Coordinates of C-alpha atoms in Angstrom, one line a residue:
Chain A
M511 CA -28.4 -5.2 43.2
A512 CA -31.4 -4.2 45.4
P513 CA -34.0 -2.2 43.3
R514 CA -34.4 1.4 44.2
P515 CA -37.6 2.4 46.1
G516 CA -38.9 3.9 42.8
F517 CA -38.7 0.5 41.2
W518 CA -41.8 -0.9 43.0
L519 CA -43.8 2.3 42.4
G520 CA -42.9 2.1 38.7
T521 CA -43.9 -1.6 38.6
L522 CA -47.2 -0.7 40.3
S523 CA -48.1 2.1 37.9
V524 CA -47.1 0.1 34.8
T525 CA -49.2 -2.8 36.0
L526 CA -52.1 -0.5 36.7
A527 CA -51.7 1.1 33.2
L528 CA -51.7 -2.2 31.5
G529 CA -54.8 -3.2 33.4
A530 CA -56.5 0.1 32.5
W531 CA -55.5 -0.5 28.9
A532 CA -57.0 -4.0 28.9
M533 CA -60.2 -2.8 30.5
A534 CA -60.5 0.2 28.2
S535 CA -60.2 -2.0 25.0
A536 CA -62.6 -4.5 26.5
Y537 CA -65.4 -2.2 27.6
L538 CA -64.8 1.4 26.6
V539 CA -63.4 1.9 23.1
D540 CA -63.5 0.1 19.8
P541 CA -60.8 -2.7 19.9
A542 CA -60.0 -1.8 16.3
L543 CA -58.7 1.5 17.5
L544 CA -57.1 0.2 20.7
P545 CA -56.6 -3.5 20.7
P546 CA -56.0 -5.2 24.1
P547 CA -52.5 -5.9 25.2
S548 CA -53.0 -9.6 24.6
Q549 CA -53.7 -9.0 20.9
V550 CA -50.7 -6.8 20.6
W551 CA -48.6 -9.6 22.1
T552 CA -50.0 -12.1 19.6
A553 CA -49.3 -9.7 16.8
A554 CA -45.8 -9.2 18.0
A555 CA -45.2 -13.0 18.2
R556 CA -46.6 -13.5 14.7
L557 CA -44.4 -10.7 13.3
A558 CA -41.4 -12.1 15.1
R559 CA -42.0 -15.6 13.9
S560 CA -42.6 -14.6 10.2
G561 CA -39.3 -12.7 10.3
E562 CA -41.1 -9.5 9.3
L563 CA -40.2 -7.6 12.5
L564 CA -36.5 -8.6 12.3
D565 CA -36.4 -7.6 8.6
A566 CA -37.9 -4.2 9.2
A567 CA -35.7 -3.6 12.2
R568 CA -32.6 -4.6 10.2
V569 CA -33.5 -2.3 7.3
S570 CA -34.1 0.7 9.7
L571 CA -30.9 0.0 11.7
A572 CA -28.9 -0.2 8.5
R573 CA -30.3 3.2 7.3
V574 CA -29.4 4.8 10.6
A575 CA -25.9 3.3 10.7
V576 CA -25.0 4.4 7.2
G577 CA -26.5 7.9 7.5
Y578 CA -25.0 8.3 11.0
L579 CA -21.5 7.4 9.8
L580 CA -21.7 9.7 6.8
G581 CA -23.0 12.6 8.9
A582 CA -20.6 12.1 11.8
T583 CA -17.6 12.0 9.6
A584 CA -18.7 15.1 7.7
G585 CA -19.7 16.8 10.9
L586 CA -16.3 16.2 12.5
I587 CA -14.5 17.8 9.6
T588 CA -16.8 20.8 9.2
G589 CA -16.8 21.3 13.0
L590 CA -13.0 21.5 13.1
V591 CA -13.0 24.0 10.3
L592 CA -15.8 26.1 11.8
G593 CA -14.2 26.1 15.2
G594 CA -10.7 26.5 14.1
V595 CA -11.0 29.1 11.4
R596 CA -12.5 32.4 12.6
A597 CA -13.4 33.6 9.1
A598 CA -15.3 30.4 8.4
D599 CA -17.2 30.7 11.7
L600 CA -18.1 34.3 11.0
V601 CA -19.4 33.5 7.6
L602 CA -20.9 30.1 8.0
G603 CA -21.8 30.0 11.7
P604 CA -25.3 31.6 11.1
A605 CA -25.9 29.2 8.3
F606 CA -25.7 26.3 10.8
G607 CA -28.0 28.1 13.1
F608 CA -30.5 28.1 10.2
L609 CA -29.9 24.4 9.4
K610 CA -30.3 23.4 13.0
G611 CA -33.9 24.6 13.0
L612 CA -34.8 23.0 9.7
P613 CA -36.7 19.8 10.4
P614 CA -35.3 16.9 8.4
I615 CA -38.8 15.9 7.3
A616 CA -39.1 19.1 5.3
L617 CA -36.3 17.8 3.1
V618 CA -37.9 14.5 2.4
P619 CA -40.0 15.7 -0.7
L620 CA -37.0 17.4 -2.3
S621 CA -34.7 14.5 -1.6
I622 CA -37.1 12.1 -3.2
M623 CA -37.2 14.3 -6.3
W624 CA -33.5 14.5 -6.4
F625 CA -32.4 11.0 -5.4
G626 CA -35.4 8.8 -6.2
I627 CA -37.1 6.4 -3.8
G628 CA -34.1 4.2 -3.1
E629 CA -31.9 4.1 0.0
T630 CA -29.9 7.2 -0.9
P631 CA -32.4 9.8 0.1
K632 CA -32.9 8.1 3.5
H633 CA -29.2 7.9 4.1
L634 CA -28.8 11.5 3.2
I635 CA -31.7 12.8 5.3
I636 CA -30.2 11.0 8.4
A637 CA -26.7 12.1 7.5
Y638 CA -27.9 15.7 7.2
I639 CA -29.2 16.1 10.7
V640 CA -26.3 14.2 12.2
W641 CA -23.9 16.4 10.3
V642 CA -25.5 19.6 11.6
V643 CA -25.7 18.4 15.3
I644 CA -22.1 17.1 15.3
T645 CA -20.7 20.2 13.5
I646 CA -22.2 22.5 16.1
N647 CA -20.8 20.5 19.0
V648 CA -17.3 20.0 17.6
A649 CA -17.1 23.7 16.6
A650 CA -18.0 24.6 20.2
G651 CA -15.4 22.2 21.5
V652 CA -12.7 23.7 19.4
R653 CA -13.7 27.3 20.5
E654 CA -13.6 26.3 24.1
I655 CA -10.1 24.9 24.2
P656 CA -8.3 26.8 27.0
T657 CA -5.9 29.2 25.4
I658 CA -3.3 28.2 28.0
R659 CA -3.1 24.7 26.6
L660 CA -2.4 26.0 23.1
R661 CA 0.2 28.5 24.5
A662 CA 1.8 25.8 26.5
G663 CA 2.0 23.7 23.3
A664 CA 3.6 26.5 21.4
F665 CA 6.0 27.2 24.2
L666 CA 7.1 23.6 24.2
G667 CA 7.8 23.8 20.5
L668 CA 5.0 21.5 19.2
S669 CA 4.5 21.6 15.4
G670 CA 1.1 22.4 14.0
L671 CA 0.3 18.7 13.5
Q672 CA 1.6 17.7 16.9
R673 CA -0.5 20.5 18.5
F674 CA -3.6 19.1 16.7
A675 CA -2.9 15.6 17.8
R676 CA -1.9 16.3 21.4
I677 CA -4.0 19.3 22.3
V678 CA -6.9 19.9 20.0
A679 CA -8.0 16.3 19.5
P680 CA -8.1 15.4 23.2
S681 CA -9.8 18.7 24.1
I682 CA -12.7 18.2 21.8
V683 CA -13.5 14.6 22.7
P684 CA -16.1 15.5 25.4
Y685 CA -17.9 17.8 23.0
L686 CA -17.7 15.2 20.2
L687 CA -19.2 12.6 22.5
V688 CA -22.1 14.8 23.6
G689 CA -22.7 15.6 19.9
M690 CA -22.6 12.0 19.0
R691 CA -25.0 11.0 21.8
N692 CA -27.5 13.7 20.8
A693 CA -27.2 12.8 17.2
I694 CA -28.4 9.3 17.8
G695 CA -31.9 10.6 18.8
F696 CA -32.0 13.0 15.9
A697 CA -30.9 10.2 13.5
Y698 CA -34.0 8.2 14.6
V699 CA -36.2 11.2 14.1
A700 CA -34.9 11.6 10.6
L701 CA -35.3 7.9 10.0
V702 CA -39.0 8.0 11.0
S703 CA -39.5 11.1 8.9
A704 CA -38.2 9.4 5.8
E705 CA -40.0 6.1 6.5
L706 CA -43.4 7.6 7.2
V707 CA -43.4 9.8 4.1
A708 CA -41.8 7.6 1.5
A709 CA -40.6 4.0 2.1
S710 CA -41.6 0.5 1.3
S711 CA -39.6 -1.1 4.2
G712 CA -38.5 -0.5 7.7
L713 CA -40.2 0.0 11.0
G714 CA -41.7 3.4 10.1
Y715 CA -43.2 1.8 7.0
L716 CA -44.6 -1.1 9.1
I717 CA -46.5 1.4 11.2
M718 CA -47.8 3.4 8.3
D719 CA -48.7 0.3 6.2
S720 CA -50.5 -1.3 9.2
R721 CA -52.5 2.0 9.7
F722 CA -53.9 1.8 6.2
S723 CA -55.1 -1.8 6.7
L724 CA -56.3 -0.8 10.2
Q725 CA -54.1 -3.4 11.9
T726 CA -53.6 -1.3 15.1
A727 CA -51.9 -4.1 17.0
R728 CA -49.1 -4.2 14.3
M729 CA -48.8 -0.4 14.6
I730 CA -48.2 -0.7 18.3
V731 CA -45.6 -3.4 17.8
G732 CA -43.8 -1.2 15.2
L733 CA -43.8 1.7 17.6
V734 CA -42.5 -0.2 20.5
A735 CA -39.8 -1.8 18.3
L736 CA -38.8 1.6 17.1
G737 CA -38.5 3.0 20.7
L738 CA -36.5 -0.1 21.8
L739 CA -34.1 0.2 18.9
G740 CA -33.5 3.9 19.7
A741 CA -33.1 3.2 23.4
V742 CA -30.8 0.3 22.8
S743 CA -28.7 2.4 20.4
Q744 CA -28.3 5.1 23.0
L745 CA -27.6 2.7 25.8
G746 CA -25.1 0.9 23.7
F747 CA -23.3 4.2 23.0
D748 CA -23.3 5.1 26.7
L749 CA -22.0 1.7 27.6
A750 CA -19.3 1.8 25.0
V751 CA -18.1 5.2 26.2
S752 CA -18.1 4.3 29.9
R753 CA -16.4 0.9 29.3
S754 CA -13.7 2.3 27.1
R755 CA -11.0 3.5 29.5
L756 CA -9.7 5.9 26.9
L757 CA -13.0 7.6 26.3
A758 CA -14.3 7.6 29.9
R759 CA -11.5 9.9 30.8
Y760 CA -13.0 12.5 28.5
A761 CA -16.7 11.8 29.0
R762 CA -17.1 15.1 30.9
P763 CA -15.9 18.5 29.6
Chain B
M869 CA -25.4 44.1 17.9
G870 CA -23.7 47.3 17.1
D871 CA -20.6 45.5 15.7
R872 CA -21.0 45.8 11.9
R873 CA -18.7 42.8 11.3
T874 CA -21.1 40.4 12.9
W875 CA -23.6 41.3 10.2
L876 CA -21.2 41.6 7.3
G877 CA -19.9 38.0 7.5
P878 CA -23.3 36.2 7.3
L879 CA -24.4 38.7 4.6
A880 CA -21.4 37.9 2.5
A881 CA -22.0 34.2 3.1
L882 CA -25.7 34.7 2.0
A883 CA -24.5 36.5 -1.2
V884 CA -22.0 33.7 -2.0
I885 CA -24.5 31.0 -1.4
V886 CA -27.2 32.6 -3.6
A887 CA -24.6 33.4 -6.3
S888 CA -23.3 29.8 -6.4
W889 CA -26.8 28.5 -6.4
E890 CA -27.7 30.8 -9.3
A891 CA -24.5 29.7 -11.2
L892 CA -25.2 26.0 -10.5
S893 CA -28.8 26.1 -11.7
A894 CA -27.8 28.0 -14.8
W895 CA -25.1 25.4 -15.5
M896 CA -27.4 22.5 -14.9
A897 CA -30.2 24.1 -16.8
L898 CA -32.7 21.8 -15.3
P899 CA -35.3 24.1 -13.7
L900 CA -37.5 21.2 -12.7
F901 CA -34.6 19.8 -10.7
L902 CA -32.9 22.8 -9.4
P903 CA -34.8 26.1 -9.9
S904 CA -32.8 29.3 -9.9
P905 CA -33.0 31.5 -6.8
R906 CA -34.7 34.1 -9.0
A907 CA -37.5 31.6 -10.0
V908 CA -37.9 30.7 -6.3
G909 CA -38.0 34.4 -5.4
V910 CA -40.7 35.1 -8.0
A911 CA -42.7 32.2 -6.8
A912 CA -42.4 33.3 -3.2
W913 CA -43.5 36.8 -4.1
G914 CA -46.5 35.3 -5.9
L915 CA -47.4 33.3 -2.8
L916 CA -46.8 36.3 -0.6
V917 CA -49.0 38.7 -2.6
S918 CA -51.8 36.2 -2.9
G919 CA -51.7 35.9 0.9
E920 CA -51.3 32.1 0.6
L921 CA -47.9 32.0 2.3
S922 CA -48.9 34.1 5.3
E923 CA -52.0 32.0 5.7
H924 CA -50.0 28.8 5.9
V925 CA -47.5 30.3 8.3
A926 CA -50.3 31.7 10.4
V927 CA -52.1 28.3 10.6
S928 CA -48.8 26.5 11.6
L929 CA -48.0 29.2 14.2
Q930 CA -51.5 29.1 15.6
R931 CA -51.2 25.3 16.1
L932 CA -47.8 25.7 17.7
G933 CA -49.3 28.4 20.0
V934 CA -52.1 26.2 21.2
G935 CA -49.7 23.4 21.8
L936 CA -47.5 25.6 23.9
L937 CA -50.4 27.1 25.8
L938 CA -51.7 23.8 26.9
G939 CA -48.4 21.8 27.0
V940 CA -46.3 24.2 29.1
P941 CA -48.5 24.4 32.2
L942 CA -49.0 20.7 32.0
G943 CA -45.3 20.1 31.8
V944 CA -44.5 22.5 34.6
L945 CA -47.1 20.9 36.9
L946 CA -46.0 17.3 36.2
G947 CA -42.3 18.1 36.3
S948 CA -42.4 20.1 39.5
A949 CA -44.6 17.4 41.2
M950 CA -42.1 14.7 40.1
G951 CA -39.2 16.8 41.2
R952 CA -40.6 17.3 44.7
S953 CA -42.2 14.0 45.4
Q954 CA -40.4 10.7 45.1
I955 CA -43.7 8.9 45.0
V956 CA -45.0 10.8 42.1
D957 CA -41.7 10.4 40.4
G958 CA -41.6 6.7 40.9
L959 CA -45.1 6.3 39.5
I960 CA -44.6 8.4 36.4
D961 CA -40.9 7.9 35.6
P962 CA -41.3 4.7 33.6
F963 CA -43.8 6.3 31.2
L964 CA -41.5 9.3 30.8
R965 CA -38.6 7.0 29.9
V966 CA -40.7 5.1 27.3
A967 CA -42.0 8.4 25.8
N968 CA -38.6 9.9 25.7
A969 CA -37.2 6.9 23.8
T970 CA -40.0 6.9 21.2
P971 CA -39.7 9.5 18.4
A972 CA -42.8 11.7 18.6
L973 CA -43.1 11.6 14.8
A974 CA -43.9 7.9 15.0
L975 CA -47.0 8.8 16.9
I976 CA -48.5 10.7 14.0
P977 CA -50.1 7.6 12.4
F978 CA -51.7 6.9 15.8
S979 CA -53.0 10.4 16.1
L980 CA -54.5 10.1 12.6
L981 CA -56.1 6.8 13.5
W982 CA -57.6 8.0 16.8
F983 CA -58.6 11.6 15.9
G984 CA -58.7 11.5 12.1
V985 CA -57.5 14.3 9.9
T986 CA -58.6 16.9 12.4
E987 CA -57.2 19.9 14.3
A988 CA -57.5 17.8 17.5
A989 CA -55.0 15.3 16.1
R990 CA -52.3 18.0 15.6
Y991 CA -53.0 19.6 19.0
A992 CA -52.7 16.3 20.8
L993 CA -49.4 15.6 19.2
L994 CA -48.1 19.1 20.0
V995 CA -49.3 19.1 23.6
Y996 CA -47.7 15.7 24.1
T997 CA -44.3 16.9 22.6
V998 CA -44.3 20.2 24.5
A999 CA -45.4 18.7 27.8
L1000 CA -42.9 15.9 27.6
T1001 CA -39.9 18.3 27.1
V1002 CA -41.1 20.8 29.7
T1003 CA -41.7 18.0 32.2
L1004 CA -38.1 16.7 31.9
N1005 CA -36.7 20.2 32.3
A1006 CA -39.0 21.3 35.1
R1007 CA -38.1 18.2 37.0
H1008 CA -34.4 18.8 36.5
G1009 CA -34.8 22.4 37.6
V1010 CA -36.8 21.6 40.7
R1011 CA -34.3 18.9 41.7
Q1012 CA -31.4 21.3 41.3
V1013 CA -32.6 23.9 43.7
P1014 CA -29.5 24.6 45.9
A1015 CA -30.1 23.3 49.4
I1016 CA -28.8 26.5 50.9
R1017 CA -31.7 28.5 49.5
L1018 CA -34.2 26.2 51.1
K1019 CA -32.3 26.4 54.4
A1020 CA -32.1 30.1 54.2
A1021 CA -35.9 30.3 53.4
S1022 CA -36.7 28.0 56.3
A1023 CA -34.5 30.1 58.6
L1024 CA -36.5 33.1 57.5
G1025 CA -39.7 31.2 58.3
V1026 CA -40.7 30.2 54.8
S1027 CA -41.3 26.5 54.3
G1028 CA -43.8 24.1 52.9
R1029 CA -46.0 25.5 50.3
G1030 CA -44.6 29.0 50.7
A1031 CA -41.1 27.7 49.9
F1032 CA -42.5 25.9 46.9
F1033 CA -43.8 29.0 45.3
R1034 CA -41.2 31.5 46.5
V1035 CA -38.0 29.5 46.3
I1036 CA -38.4 26.3 44.3
I1037 CA -40.4 27.4 41.3
P1038 CA -38.4 30.7 40.9
S1039 CA -35.1 28.7 41.1
A1040 CA -36.4 26.3 38.4
V1041 CA -37.5 29.0 36.0
P1042 CA -34.3 29.1 33.9
S1043 CA -34.4 25.3 33.4
I1044 CA -38.1 25.5 32.5
L1045 CA -37.4 28.3 30.0
A1046 CA -34.7 26.3 28.5
G1047 CA -37.2 23.5 28.2
I1048 CA -39.7 25.7 26.5
R1049 CA -37.1 26.8 24.0
T1050 CA -36.3 23.2 23.2
A1051 CA -40.0 22.5 23.0
I1052 CA -40.5 25.3 20.4
G1053 CA -37.9 23.7 18.1
L1054 CA -39.3 20.2 18.5
G1055 CA -42.8 21.6 18.1
V1056 CA -41.9 23.0 14.7
M1057 CA -40.6 19.6 13.7
V1058 CA -43.7 17.8 14.9
I1059 CA -46.2 20.3 13.4
V1060 CA -44.6 20.2 10.0
A1061 CA -44.6 16.4 10.0
A1062 CA -48.2 16.3 11.2
E1063 CA -49.2 18.7 8.4
M1064 CA -47.3 16.7 5.8
L1065 CA -49.0 13.4 6.7
G1066 CA -52.6 14.7 7.3
A1067 CA -53.7 18.3 6.9
T1068 CA -55.1 20.7 4.3
S1069 CA -53.3 23.8 5.5
G1070 CA -50.0 24.9 7.1
L1071 CA -46.4 24.9 5.9
G1072 CA -46.1 21.1 6.0
F1073 CA -49.2 20.9 3.7
L1074 CA -47.5 23.4 1.4
L1075 CA -44.5 21.1 1.1
M1076 CA -46.6 18.0 0.5
E1077 CA -48.8 19.7 -2.1
A1078 CA -45.7 20.9 -3.9
R1079 CA -44.4 17.3 -3.9
S1080 CA -47.5 15.9 -5.5
H1081 CA -47.4 18.7 -8.2
F1082 CA -43.6 18.3 -8.7
N1083 CA -43.4 22.0 -7.9
V1084 CA -39.8 22.4 -6.9
E1085 CA -40.0 26.2 -6.4
R1086 CA -42.6 25.7 -3.7
M1087 CA -40.6 23.0 -2.1
F1088 CA -37.7 25.5 -1.8
I1089 CA -40.1 28.1 -0.4
G1090 CA -41.4 25.6 2.1
I1091 CA -37.9 24.5 3.2
L1092 CA -36.4 28.0 3.4
G1093 CA -39.5 29.4 5.1
L1094 CA -39.4 26.7 7.7
G1095 CA -35.8 27.2 8.5
A1096 CA -36.3 30.9 8.8
L1097 CA -39.4 30.5 10.9
S1098 CA -37.7 28.1 13.3
L1099 CA -34.7 30.5 13.6
V1100 CA -36.8 33.5 14.2
L1101 CA -38.9 31.7 16.9
D1102 CA -35.7 30.5 18.6
L1103 CA -33.8 33.8 18.6
G1104 CA -37.0 35.7 19.3
F1105 CA -37.7 33.6 22.4
A1106 CA -34.1 34.0 23.7
F1107 CA -34.1 37.7 22.9
T1108 CA -37.4 38.3 24.7
I1109 CA -36.2 36.6 27.8
E1110 CA -33.0 38.6 27.8
R1111 CA -34.9 41.8 27.4
V1112 CA -38.2 41.3 29.3
M1113 CA -37.1 39.0 32.1
P1114 CA -33.3 39.2 32.4
R1115 CA -33.6 37.9 35.9
W1116 CA -34.4 34.5 34.5
S1117 CA -31.9 34.5 31.8
A1118 CA -29.8 31.3 31.9
A1119 CA -26.9 33.2 30.3
R1120 CA -26.7 35.6 33.3
R1121 CA -27.7 33.1 35.9
V1122 CA -26.0 33.6 39.2
R1123 CA -25.5 30.5 41.3

């Protein structure tokens, strides 16, 4: 695979940026505020060897996974109801418009008061935003099912259940996939929210904790690890969808 | 808007939600855990009368405004440059990818470290978030300009810089506007988080203060206020575009 022309330009600019970073922390700014790349690398190696990095990543990933599964399941159900039942949409649709704009971090204080400082509030905060995102997408998918498909089903004598399985379910898959893809990013936002404000483990905590002890190199390692985890999750999702022959058929509405 | 039924549904839902909240809080009888809507209403009225609430809202809005004012032009500039020039795109794209993969909220500890608990720390975060979102949308918009428009313009003798300002940028406006709308939503999220983790004013601060005093009523006010603010900003922006500049409305876009 020959690299695209942009690849070399990108390599050039990244190299230049790393050089500028190294120069800046050597001559311009206090290395306590911006440690040189070499120091970040050492910190990363130390965190990796001690197992701290892996532990933090595992804790964060587990939180995202549990919250995501909870929220996605709930979102699929409420989305089907909202999209399928006109009355429900008329009454509750605006409520979801409200919830969509509500930042998950605003719920962190209340969730701590209600559910303590264990894993439950973190799972629920992540589940909350995933639920809202997937509900909105699935409901849109149900609303957009071409009427002709439903009429054809009725004409062919499909029962309610058959119509759901053979017409509704396949028709909403593209919307569900878009919702699930977007929800991954939101899940990480919610994770960071919960871990920055109140946690004693995970990558967000690693960043916050290192800040208090002014270990900037560790902060940068935590940030990069968080970005990588998010990127890998999204890439993994894309790959799973494009590899699965069943899903790839539906990947575009 | 004239259809009464579109208003009746949500109003009925609101009534049902408030009534069941009231019933639930009466049944639980734990006002420190779940205050009644009346108690929250009374507390909200108190905050409103004292001017505290509007002050926090104004501070948060002002921060968001500054972030948009600086971030949007920066994003349009970067995005359109990247959309037009492969060289600029190749140079900047890797950073854009990294920034896009990293949740902006995780940068809050860094902004506090580098700028301290200052207004500059919040502005930096907001400008970053807004500029990033608008850049991505502007680049997309500039790239999507139909080739036929450029050909038509060049046939009419408009090319080069003229085409940039008279064809490319206007064609990208709907995409840029969509980016600004997204950026407003993300901006609310970032400003609240920044205010929760290091500020002495704003809606996020109100929430964090309520937490340290175990003041559940204020937590509810903060949550409901934020949701409402975000909804009003989003709908207000969409409505303004429909009304003031229908030409650029994505909903009525003619391709």
